[in-house]
Amino acid sequence: MAKRSSLSIRIVEGKNLPAKDITGSSDPYCIVKVDNEPIIRTATVWKTLCPFWGEEYQVHLPPTFHAVAFYVMDEDALSRDDVIGKVCLTRDTLASHPKGFSGWAHLMEVDPDEEVQGEIHLRLEVLPGARACRLRCSVLEARDLAPKDRNGASDPFVRVRYKGRTQETSIVKKSCYPRWNETFEFELEEGAAEALCVEAWDWDLVSRNDFLGKVSTPPRLHLLSPSTWLHCSHPTARDLPPASPERDTQEVPGTTRPPRPHPIYQNQQLLPTATGAQGPLEGPLPTKNSSWQGGDLSVPAPGGLPLCPQVVIDVRRLWAAQQEEGWFRLQPDQSKSRRHDEGNLGSLQLEVRLRDETVLPSCCYQPLVQLLCREVKLGMQGPGQLIPLIEETTSTECRQDVATNLLKLFLGQGLAKDFLDLLFQLELSRTSEANTLFRSNSLASKSMESFLKVAGMRYLHGVLGPIINKVFEEKKYVELDPSKVEVKDVGCSGLHRPQTETEVLEQSAQTLRAHLGALLSALCRSVRACPAVVRATFRQLFRRVRERFPGALHENVPFIAVTSFLCLRFFSPAIMSPKLFHLRERHADARTSRTLLLLAKAVQNVGNMDTPASRAKEAWMEPLQPTVRQGVVQLKDFITKLVDIEEKDELDLQRTLSLQAPPVKEGPLFIHRTKGKGPLMSSSFKKLYFSLTTEALSFAKTPSSKKSALIKLANVRAAEKVEEKSFGNSHVMQVIYTDDAGRPQTAYLQCKCVNELNQWLSALRKVSINNTGLLGSYHPGVFRGDKWSCCHQREKTGRGCDKTRSRVTLQEWNDPLDHDLEAQLIYQHLLSVEAMLWEKHRELSGCAEAGTGPASPDEASEDSLARLLRVLRDLREAHSSSPTSSPTSEPSCLLELQT
């Protein structure tokens, strides 16, 4: 049993953005961060203040994440990219919208004091004394602090204050993972109401100290057991003190402080925790008793002076516990006044949905899976209740999700072809006109779209990839519509003579004819490359439509049925938006977009079999008609060969393609030659071509060269990012593994961008998720000389200073199927329409009397719907009895906000 969280993100567009360039425009793109960790970068849309992205992502996360932030940036070629603004959505905000957050959000100014991250580890004790007790505060360590200096690190220290007396830790230079292990004691009077405050800073020699973040606890926040992470939230504005300490380098009266000019680092063992364990605490953040509210950073806070980052501890509650320990999450300062820039920085249209699922063991879902598979196997010959009922009770807004989940479930059971065949028959049974076939957004159409993306994406890349790349590289001006021709944008012909409109139209037609001819030729050669399950599905579609619409009058209808999916819903959208189908990393510029649009229109005309209706819509497409007519003949010949596959040939082709299992991920990367032992410069990396399979991570000098295995997948222990200061680059990852002798090793690989970095990390984490011995912590730096660059720890094989993020992954089209998750998602949908299923069951069983009905499905006839309702009841009981659903006892309250 596991609890899983995922974020479905669609970044639609922006509007009214401010101009950041001297040309009066901007080059905007978006960065998506989850808990200050960059995970997504959209493509840059050049020279616009109203960009359209339309990019969709799905991110799998641990259930304990706090917030997702969207930063709109302006790309600059010669200087650092400008920050335009941001939108922040907390986990609680997303959880309050079960159907997802959708709409426009105003961009807010990015305040450096709010860009904080990390956690701090504290131990608190009450020590008995002869005259009075003493309060001991041990500042142990911190991790993942915000880098405030240009070297990609910080110089952090901690300030502890109680009853007017302030003490400070030493300064740890150039580290975002400092270890202090320093203890401070204060005289404690019984019944004293004074609060102990812990503040964190980044020390600067010349300027004033930088804000690193704060930790504060709301009333009635519970401190969990020492073996878990402490999950804290920031207070509201009315809970904050009216004033704050000075934020400069001046000494405060009563302060005990070590000398500042020299870094002091104590390399000593950690003090034992309350449970007697050594080292930092490990474990997941609490999910049920956590009180973190997050706070929407886009909401302006009331005025006030800056508040120091601090931990406020209610000392009176510490008397009974005597000793407590935990990790505190740093929070931004929201007490100071903020400028109201709402609306001045533009807006961002987003669609974000949080989905939390508790996935039960596989055996719990078997009755549901078996029942649905039985319905599909029986097809139209069986009762045929469940699949039509699911379509009938599914609303339009969630039909795509349901179709995708069902398709993946049956694909994992080897029944995708049978499932789609059943949907084809249901669609044909209610269609009387051939020209309306598969034109609606029915479950059949949505399922077929998902099927082609899941099963045919690699095939699409093989056919369209070279043509799309050529269009992008040529960047020719192409236009067929005389009303849109701009001669000044074309340039000059020979002898610097401007081209005429006729010449522009003729050259455009020649260019499009060449692209269309190359595409059709590549398509005709790709019959054997098409996946067997796709060919078999199109065979069933072709046969069913020909049986439903026989005769010479409907000769083209079976071909149009195939092309309605293959061309109109698969190839044409990919041509118009290659970025969304992973054919290109960037969006096309205006000139290339127009070429792609015209090419997509031509492909649609070929897919429509060059009907008079399609020709009449846009008469200016007439110059392409000879190529279109020839393309129709080629396409019909291609479809005839495509669907000409029998059961034996299908199995043979499937077996052949399975032996040629494609890699999970492949592409060029830079590997550090000395594995972190030599000079940490970008020149130390060597470019190689890497390939990740389910067996190993291998490399070669070129894609066609012989590959050498670098790491066996079974030996991988972690795949994580490397902090920027280690190599002077923020796109470096490390793969921690063991060699054949069992010795730990690390390979450092550099990617070209944040998207490529996260894609490789995601692929490595997914293929190694079931490995034994996965690490819970790691070092984000490198071991140089005699210490780690991140935490300055001198023991090379010691415990890591940061926790691993093995559960943070991106959803990709070639991901392995997760049968249990798909079954859980289908169960959740059926549960949401259970009342409608019960109503349908009453109608079918003849028990539609007012207020009456069968007490339970067992009393009714054991038809498919009755069995489905019984399965839903059993799954609901299994969820209610699962450990994640049972209430837990609340521990005693220790920490409380002082107001």
PDB file of N, CA and C in Angstrom, residues 573-646:
ATOM      1  N   PRO A 573      -1.959  17.290 -35.566  1.00  0.00           N
ATOM      2  CA  PRO A 573      -1.628  18.040 -34.352  1.00  0.00           C
ATOM      3  C   PRO A 573      -0.133  18.045 -34.044  1.00  0.00           C
ATOM      4  N   ALA A 574       0.550  16.944 -34.335  1.00  0.00           N
ATOM      5  CA  ALA A 574       1.990  16.893 -34.085  1.00  0.00           C
ATOM      6  C   ALA A 574       2.746  17.825 -35.026  1.00  0.00           C
ATOM      7  N   ILE A 575       2.261  17.976 -36.266  1.00  0.00           N
ATOM      8  CA  ILE A 575       2.912  18.889 -37.207  1.00  0.00           C
ATOM      9  C   ILE A 575       2.714  20.332 -36.760  1.00  0.00           C
ATOM     10  N   MET A 576       1.510  20.671 -36.313  1.00  0.00           N
ATOM     11  CA  MET A 576       1.231  22.052 -35.911  1.00  0.00           C
ATOM     12  C   MET A 576       1.912  22.427 -34.601  1.00  0.00           C
ATOM     13  N   SER A 577       2.053  21.478 -33.685  1.00  0.00           N
ATOM     14  CA  SER A 577       2.658  21.758 -32.368  1.00  0.00           C
ATOM     15  C   SER A 577       3.705  20.707 -32.046  1.00  0.00           C
ATOM     16  N   PRO A 578       4.832  20.732 -32.718  1.00  0.00           N
ATOM     17  CA  PRO A 578       5.850  19.690 -32.491  1.00  0.00           C
ATOM     18  C   PRO A 578       6.406  19.691 -31.074  1.00  0.00           C
ATOM     19  N   LYS A 579       6.415  20.850 -30.419  1.00  0.00           N
ATOM     20  CA  LYS A 579       6.908  20.897 -29.039  1.00  0.00           C
ATOM     21  C   LYS A 579       6.045  20.059 -28.109  1.00  0.00           C
ATOM     22  N   LEU A 580       4.737  20.069 -28.312  1.00  0.00           N
ATOM     23  CA  LEU A 580       3.827  19.338 -27.432  1.00  0.00           C
ATOM     24  C   LEU A 580       3.914  17.836 -27.642  1.00  0.00           C
ATOM     25  N   PHE A 581       4.466  17.396 -28.771  1.00  0.00           N
ATOM     26  CA  PHE A 581       4.641  15.970 -29.041  1.00  0.00           C
ATOM     27  C   PHE A 581       6.112  15.559 -28.926  1.00  0.00           C
ATOM     28  N   HIS A 582       6.916  16.418 -28.279  1.00  0.00           N
ATOM     29  CA  HIS A 582       8.325  16.133 -27.993  1.00  0.00           C
ATOM     30  C   HIS A 582       9.161  15.951 -29.253  1.00  0.00           C
ATOM     31  N   LEU A 583       8.696  16.543 -30.366  1.00  0.00           N
ATOM     32  CA  LEU A 583       9.484  16.498 -31.592  1.00  0.00           C
ATOM     33  C   LEU A 583      10.548  17.595 -31.615  1.00  0.00           C
ATOM     34  N   ARG A 584      10.311  18.683 -30.898  1.00  0.00           N
ATOM     35  CA  ARG A 584      11.266  19.773 -30.794  1.00  0.00           C
ATOM     36  C   ARG A 584      11.293  20.279 -29.359  1.00  0.00           C
ATOM     37  N   GLU A 585      12.397  20.881 -28.980  1.00  0.00           N
ATOM     38  CA  GLU A 585      12.522  21.402 -27.620  1.00  0.00           C
ATOM     39  C   GLU A 585      11.940  22.801 -27.482  1.00  0.00           C
ATOM     40  N   ARG A 586      11.829  23.523 -28.587  1.00  0.00           N
ATOM     41  CA  ARG A 586      11.324  24.892 -28.548  1.00  0.00           C
ATOM     42  C   ARG A 586      10.126  25.043 -29.479  1.00  0.00           C
ATOM     43  N   HIS A 587       9.310  26.036 -29.173  1.00  0.00           N
ATOM     44  CA  HIS A 587       8.214  26.363 -30.071  1.00  0.00           C
ATOM     45  C   HIS A 587       8.762  26.987 -31.347  1.00  0.00           C
ATOM     46  N   ALA A 588       8.001  26.854 -32.413  1.00  0.00           N
ATOM     47  CA  ALA A 588       8.404  27.450 -33.686  1.00  0.00           C
ATOM     48  C   ALA A 588       8.157  28.952 -33.667  1.00  0.00           C
ATOM     49  N   ASP A 589       8.982  29.684 -34.423  1.00  0.00           N
ATOM     50  CA  ASP A 589       8.738  31.115 -34.571  1.00  0.00           C
ATOM     51  C   ASP A 589       7.563  31.318 -35.529  1.00  0.00           C
ATOM     52  N   ALA A 590       7.205  32.574 -35.758  1.00  0.00           N
ATOM     53  CA  ALA A 590       6.009  32.867 -36.544  1.00  0.00           C
ATOM     54  C   ALA A 590       6.124  32.324 -37.965  1.00  0.00           C
ATOM     55  N   ARG A 591       7.299  32.461 -38.584  1.00  0.00           N
ATOM     56  CA  ARG A 591       7.460  32.003 -39.968  1.00  0.00           C
ATOM     57  C   ARG A 591       7.369  30.485 -40.056  1.00  0.00           C
ATOM     58  N   THR A 592       8.067  29.788 -39.163  1.00  0.00           N
ATOM     59  CA  THR A 592       8.025  28.325 -39.181  1.00  0.00           C
ATOM     60  C   THR A 592       6.643  27.814 -38.814  1.00  0.00           C
ATOM     61  N   SER A 593       5.962  28.477 -37.886  1.00  0.00           N
ATOM     62  CA  SER A 593       4.610  28.057 -37.498  1.00  0.00           C
ATOM     63  C   SER A 593       3.658  28.099 -38.684  1.00  0.00           C
ATOM     64  N   ARG A 594       3.791  29.126 -39.510  1.00  0.00           N
ATOM     65  CA  ARG A 594       2.915  29.221 -40.684  1.00  0.00           C
ATOM     66  C   ARG A 594       3.200  28.090 -41.659  1.00  0.00           C
ATOM     67  N   THR A 595       4.455  27.753 -41.865  1.00  0.00           N
ATOM     68  CA  THR A 595       4.797  26.629 -42.744  1.00  0.00           C
ATOM     69  C   THR A 595       4.207  25.330 -42.212  1.00  0.00           C
ATOM     70  N   LEU A 596       4.341  25.111 -40.907  1.00  0.00           N
ATOM     71  CA  LEU A 596       3.799  23.886 -40.320  1.00  0.00           C
ATOM     72  C   LEU A 596       2.283  23.840 -40.416  1.00  0.00           C
ATOM     73  N   LEU A 597       1.630  24.985 -40.236  1.00  0.00           N
ATOM     74  CA  LEU A 597       0.170  25.013 -40.339  1.00  0.00           C
ATOM     75  C   LEU A 597      -0.292  24.659 -41.746  1.00  0.00           C
ATOM     76  N   LEU A 598       0.362  25.225 -42.757  1.00  0.00           N
ATOM     77  CA  LEU A 598      -0.016  24.904 -44.135  1.00  0.00           C
ATOM     78  C   LEU A 598       0.261  23.439 -44.451  1.00  0.00           C
ATOM     79  N   LEU A 599       1.348  22.907 -43.943  1.00  0.00           N
ATOM     80  CA  LEU A 599       1.643  21.491 -44.161  1.00  0.00           C
ATOM     81  C   LEU A 599       0.595  20.614 -43.482  1.00  0.00           C
ATOM     82  N   ALA A 600       0.169  20.991 -42.286  1.00  0.00           N
ATOM     83  CA  ALA A 600      -0.867  20.224 -41.592  1.00  0.00           C
ATOM     84  C   ALA A 600      -2.191  20.270 -42.352  1.00  0.00           C
ATOM     85  N   LYS A 601      -2.523  21.421 -42.940  1.00  0.00           N
ATOM     86  CA  LYS A 601      -3.744  21.516 -43.741  1.00  0.00           C
ATOM     87  C   LYS A 601      -3.677  20.582 -44.947  1.00  0.00           C
ATOM     88  N   ALA A 602      -2.515  20.520 -45.566  1.00  0.00           N
ATOM     89  CA  ALA A 602      -2.362  19.628 -46.711  1.00  0.00           C
ATOM     90  C   ALA A 602      -2.519  18.170 -46.298  1.00  0.00           C
ATOM     91  N   VAL A 603      -1.950  17.805 -45.135  1.00  0.00           N
ATOM     92  CA  VAL A 603      -2.097  16.435 -44.643  1.00  0.00           C
ATOM     93  C   VAL A 603      -3.561  16.126 -44.337  1.00  0.00           C
ATOM     94  N   GLN A 604      -4.295  17.092 -43.806  1.00  0.00           N
ATOM     95  CA  GLN A 604      -5.713  16.883 -43.542  1.00  0.00           C
ATOM     96  C   GLN A 604      -6.488  16.666 -44.836  1.00  0.00           C
ATOM     97  N   ASN A 605      -6.155  17.427 -45.889  1.00  0.00           N
ATOM     98  CA  ASN A 605      -6.826  17.227 -47.169  1.00  0.00           C
ATOM     99  C   ASN A 605      -6.564  15.836 -47.722  1.00  0.00           C
ATOM    100  N   VAL A 606      -5.327  15.367 -47.563  1.00  0.00           N
ATOM    101  CA  VAL A 606      -5.026  14.002 -48.001  1.00  0.00           C
ATOM    102  C   VAL A 606      -5.798  13.004 -47.154  1.00  0.00           C
ATOM    103  N   GLY A 607      -5.851  13.240 -45.841  1.00  0.00           N
ATOM    104  CA  GLY A 607      -6.584  12.331 -44.968  1.00  0.00           C
ATOM    105  C   GLY A 607      -8.065  12.309 -45.235  1.00  0.00           C
ATOM    106  N   ASN A 608      -8.632  13.414 -45.707  1.00  0.00           N
ATOM    107  CA  ASN A 608     -10.056  13.467 -46.069  1.00  0.00           C
ATOM    108  C   ASN A 608     -10.321  12.908 -47.456  1.00  0.00           C
ATOM    109  N   MET A 609      -9.307  12.327 -48.065  1.00  0.00           N
ATOM    110  CA  MET A 609      -9.397  11.735 -49.402  1.00  0.00           C
ATOM    111  C   MET A 609      -9.766  12.761 -50.463  1.00  0.00           C
ATOM    112  N   ASP A 610      -9.321  14.015 -50.246  1.00  0.00           N
ATOM    113  CA  ASP A 610      -9.498  15.081 -51.234  1.00  0.00           C
ATOM    114  C   ASP A 610     -10.959  15.238 -51.650  1.00  0.00           C
ATOM    115  N   THR A 611     -11.825  15.330 -50.661  1.00  0.00           N
ATOM    116  CA  THR A 611     -13.261  15.488 -50.942  1.00  0.00           C
ATOM    117  C   THR A 611     -13.530  16.906 -51.449  1.00  0.00           C
ATOM    118  N   PRO A 612     -14.590  17.090 -52.227  1.00  0.00           N
ATOM    119  CA  PRO A 612     -14.932  18.446 -52.697  1.00  0.00           C
ATOM    120  C   PRO A 612     -15.155  19.426 -51.557  1.00  0.00           C
ATOM    121  N   ALA A 613     -15.690  18.939 -50.447  1.00  0.00           N
ATOM    122  CA  ALA A 613     -15.942  19.828 -49.314  1.00  0.00           C
ATOM    123  C   ALA A 613     -14.638  20.398 -48.760  1.00  0.00           C
ATOM    124  N   SER A 614     -13.610  19.551 -48.683  1.00  0.00           N
ATOM    125  CA  SER A 614     -12.328  20.046 -48.159  1.00  0.00           C
ATOM    126  C   SER A 614     -11.661  21.010 -49.119  1.00  0.00           C
ATOM    127  N   ARG A 615     -11.860  20.814 -50.450  1.00  0.00           N
ATOM    128  CA  ARG A 615     -11.263  21.729 -51.428  1.00  0.00           C
ATOM    129  C   ARG A 615     -11.972  23.076 -51.434  1.00  0.00           C
ATOM    130  N   ALA A 616     -13.278  23.064 -51.168  1.00  0.00           N
ATOM    131  CA  ALA A 616     -14.050  24.304 -51.248  1.00  0.00           C
ATOM    132  C   ALA A 616     -13.753  25.254 -50.096  1.00  0.00           C
ATOM    133  N   LYS A 617     -13.238  24.756 -48.989  1.00  0.00           N
ATOM    134  CA  LYS A 617     -13.004  25.613 -47.827  1.00  0.00           C
ATOM    135  C   LYS A 617     -11.946  26.659 -48.107  1.00  0.00           C
ATOM    136  N   GLU A 618     -10.868  26.260 -48.729  1.00  0.00           N
ATOM    137  CA  GLU A 618      -9.733  27.164 -48.961  1.00  0.00           C
ATOM    138  C   GLU A 618      -9.248  26.969 -50.397  1.00  0.00           C
ATOM    139  N   ALA A 619      -9.791  27.796 -51.275  1.00  0.00           N
ATOM    140  CA  ALA A 619      -9.479  27.641 -52.691  1.00  0.00           C
ATOM    141  C   ALA A 619      -8.018  27.932 -52.989  1.00  0.00           C
ATOM    142  N   TRP A 620      -7.368  28.748 -52.133  1.00  0.00           N
ATOM    143  CA  TRP A 620      -5.971  29.090 -52.408  1.00  0.00           C
ATOM    144  C   TRP A 620      -5.011  27.918 -52.172  1.00  0.00           C
ATOM    145  N   MET A 621      -5.535  26.769 -51.676  1.00  0.00           N
ATOM    146  CA  MET A 621      -4.702  25.575 -51.546  1.00  0.00           C
ATOM    147  C   MET A 621      -4.615  24.784 -52.864  1.00  0.00           C
ATOM    148  N   GLU A 622      -5.241  25.338 -53.930  1.00  0.00           N
ATOM    149  CA  GLU A 622      -5.299  24.645 -55.222  1.00  0.00           C
ATOM    150  C   GLU A 622      -3.923  24.284 -55.778  1.00  0.00           C
ATOM    151  N   PRO A 623      -2.869  25.103 -55.607  1.00  0.00           N
ATOM    152  CA  PRO A 623      -1.551  24.707 -56.154  1.00  0.00           C
ATOM    153  C   PRO A 623      -1.029  23.382 -55.612  1.00  0.00           C
ATOM    154  N   LEU A 624      -1.550  22.919 -54.500  1.00  0.00           N
ATOM    155  CA  LEU A 624      -1.087  21.648 -53.936  1.00  0.00           C
ATOM    156  C   LEU A 624      -1.916  20.464 -54.401  1.00  0.00           C
ATOM    157  N   GLN A 625      -2.971  20.706 -55.186  1.00  0.00           N
ATOM    158  CA  GLN A 625      -3.899  19.629 -55.539  1.00  0.00           C
ATOM    159  C   GLN A 625      -3.247  18.450 -56.259  1.00  0.00           C
ATOM    160  N   PRO A 626      -2.328  18.668 -57.205  1.00  0.00           N
ATOM    161  CA  PRO A 626      -1.695  17.492 -57.835  1.00  0.00           C
ATOM    162  C   PRO A 626      -0.979  16.604 -56.815  1.00  0.00           C
ATOM    163  N   THR A 627      -0.273  17.218 -55.884  1.00  0.00           N
ATOM    164  CA  THR A 627       0.413  16.428 -54.857  1.00  0.00           C
ATOM    165  C   THR A 627      -0.586  15.778 -53.914  1.00  0.00           C
ATOM    166  N   VAL A 628      -1.686  16.480 -53.597  1.00  0.00           N
ATOM    167  CA  VAL A 628      -2.712  15.917 -52.718  1.00  0.00           C
ATOM    168  C   VAL A 628      -3.374  14.711 -53.361  1.00  0.00           C
ATOM    169  N   ARG A 629      -3.727  14.823 -54.657  1.00  0.00           N
ATOM    170  CA  ARG A 629      -4.364  13.693 -55.340  1.00  0.00           C
ATOM    171  C   ARG A 629      -3.427  12.490 -55.404  1.00  0.00           C
ATOM    172  N   GLN A 630      -2.156  12.751 -55.685  1.00  0.00           N
ATOM    173  CA  GLN A 630      -1.195  11.648 -55.674  1.00  0.00           C
ATOM    174  C   GLN A 630      -1.034  11.085 -54.267  1.00  0.00           C
ATOM    175  N   GLY A 631      -1.103  11.969 -53.253  1.00  0.00           N
ATOM    176  CA  GLY A 631      -0.989  11.519 -51.872  1.00  0.00           C
ATOM    177  C   GLY A 631      -2.153  10.649 -51.445  1.00  0.00           C
ATOM    178  N   VAL A 632      -3.353  10.916 -51.968  1.00  0.00           N
ATOM    179  CA  VAL A 632      -4.510  10.079 -51.642  1.00  0.00           C
ATOM    180  C   VAL A 632      -4.283   8.645 -52.107  1.00  0.00           C
ATOM    181  N   VAL A 633      -3.755   8.504 -53.324  1.00  0.00           N
ATOM    182  CA  VAL A 633      -3.458   7.159 -53.842  1.00  0.00           C
ATOM    183  C   VAL A 633      -2.399   6.477 -52.980  1.00  0.00           C
ATOM    184  N   GLN A 634      -1.358   7.215 -52.615  1.00  0.00           N
ATOM    185  CA  GLN A 634      -0.312   6.651 -51.764  1.00  0.00           C
ATOM    186  C   GLN A 634      -0.861   6.262 -50.387  1.00  0.00           C
ATOM    187  N   LEU A 635      -1.704   7.119 -49.832  1.00  0.00           N
ATOM    188  CA  LEU A 635      -2.229   6.860 -48.492  1.00  0.00           C
ATOM    189  C   LEU A 635      -3.151   5.655 -48.484  1.00  0.00           C
ATOM    190  N   LYS A 636      -3.984   5.489 -49.506  1.00  0.00           N
ATOM    191  CA  LYS A 636      -4.865   4.319 -49.567  1.00  0.00           C
ATOM    192  C   LYS A 636      -4.053   3.037 -49.715  1.00  0.00           C
ATOM    193  N   ASP A 637      -2.996   3.111 -50.504  1.00  0.00           N
ATOM    194  CA  ASP A 637      -2.129   1.933 -50.636  1.00  0.00           C
ATOM    195  C   ASP A 637      -1.443   1.626 -49.306  1.00  0.00           C
ATOM    196  N   PHE A 638      -1.021   2.682 -48.591  1.00  0.00           N
ATOM    197  CA  PHE A 638      -0.395   2.485 -47.282  1.00  0.00           C
ATOM    198  C   PHE A 638      -1.367   1.856 -46.293  1.00  0.00           C
ATOM    199  N   ILE A 639      -2.608   2.332 -46.235  1.00  0.00           N
ATOM    200  CA  ILE A 639      -3.593   1.787 -45.290  1.00  0.00           C
ATOM    201  C   ILE A 639      -3.928   0.341 -45.637  1.00  0.00           C
ATOM    202  N   THR A 640      -4.015   0.045 -46.926  1.00  0.00           N
ATOM    203  CA  THR A 640      -4.287  -1.341 -47.331  1.00  0.00           C
ATOM    204  C   THR A 640      -3.210  -2.284 -46.821  1.00  0.00           C
ATOM    205  N   LYS A 641      -1.946  -1.870 -46.918  1.00  0.00           N
ATOM    206  CA  LYS A 641      -0.851  -2.699 -46.409  1.00  0.00           C
ATOM    207  C   LYS A 641      -0.826  -2.691 -44.868  1.00  0.00           C
ATOM    208  N   LEU A 642      -1.184  -1.555 -44.288  1.00  0.00           N
ATOM    209  CA  LEU A 642      -1.134  -1.436 -42.829  1.00  0.00           C
ATOM    210  C   LEU A 642      -2.100  -2.389 -42.156  1.00  0.00           C
ATOM    211  N   VAL A 643      -3.324  -2.507 -42.687  1.00  0.00           N
ATOM    212  CA  VAL A 643      -4.346  -3.351 -42.054  1.00  0.00           C
ATOM    213  C   VAL A 643      -4.259  -4.798 -42.515  1.00  0.00           C
ATOM    214  N   ASP A 644      -3.369  -5.078 -43.454  1.00  0.00           N
ATOM    215  CA  ASP A 644      -3.216  -6.453 -43.945  1.00  0.00           C
ATOM    216  C   ASP A 644      -2.271  -7.210 -43.020  1.00  0.00           C
ATOM    217  N   ILE A 645      -2.764  -7.533 -41.863  1.00  0.00           N
ATOM    218  CA  ILE A 645      -1.973  -8.262 -40.867  1.00  0.00           C
ATOM    219  C   ILE A 645      -2.878  -9.281 -40.196  1.00  0.00           C
ATOM    220  N   GLU A 646      -2.479 -10.533 -40.233  1.00  0.00           N
ATOM    221  CA  GLU A 646      -3.262 -11.593 -39.610  1.00  0.00           C
ATOM    222  C   GLU A 646      -2.745 -11.868 -38.198  1.00  0.00           C
TER     223      GLU A 646
END
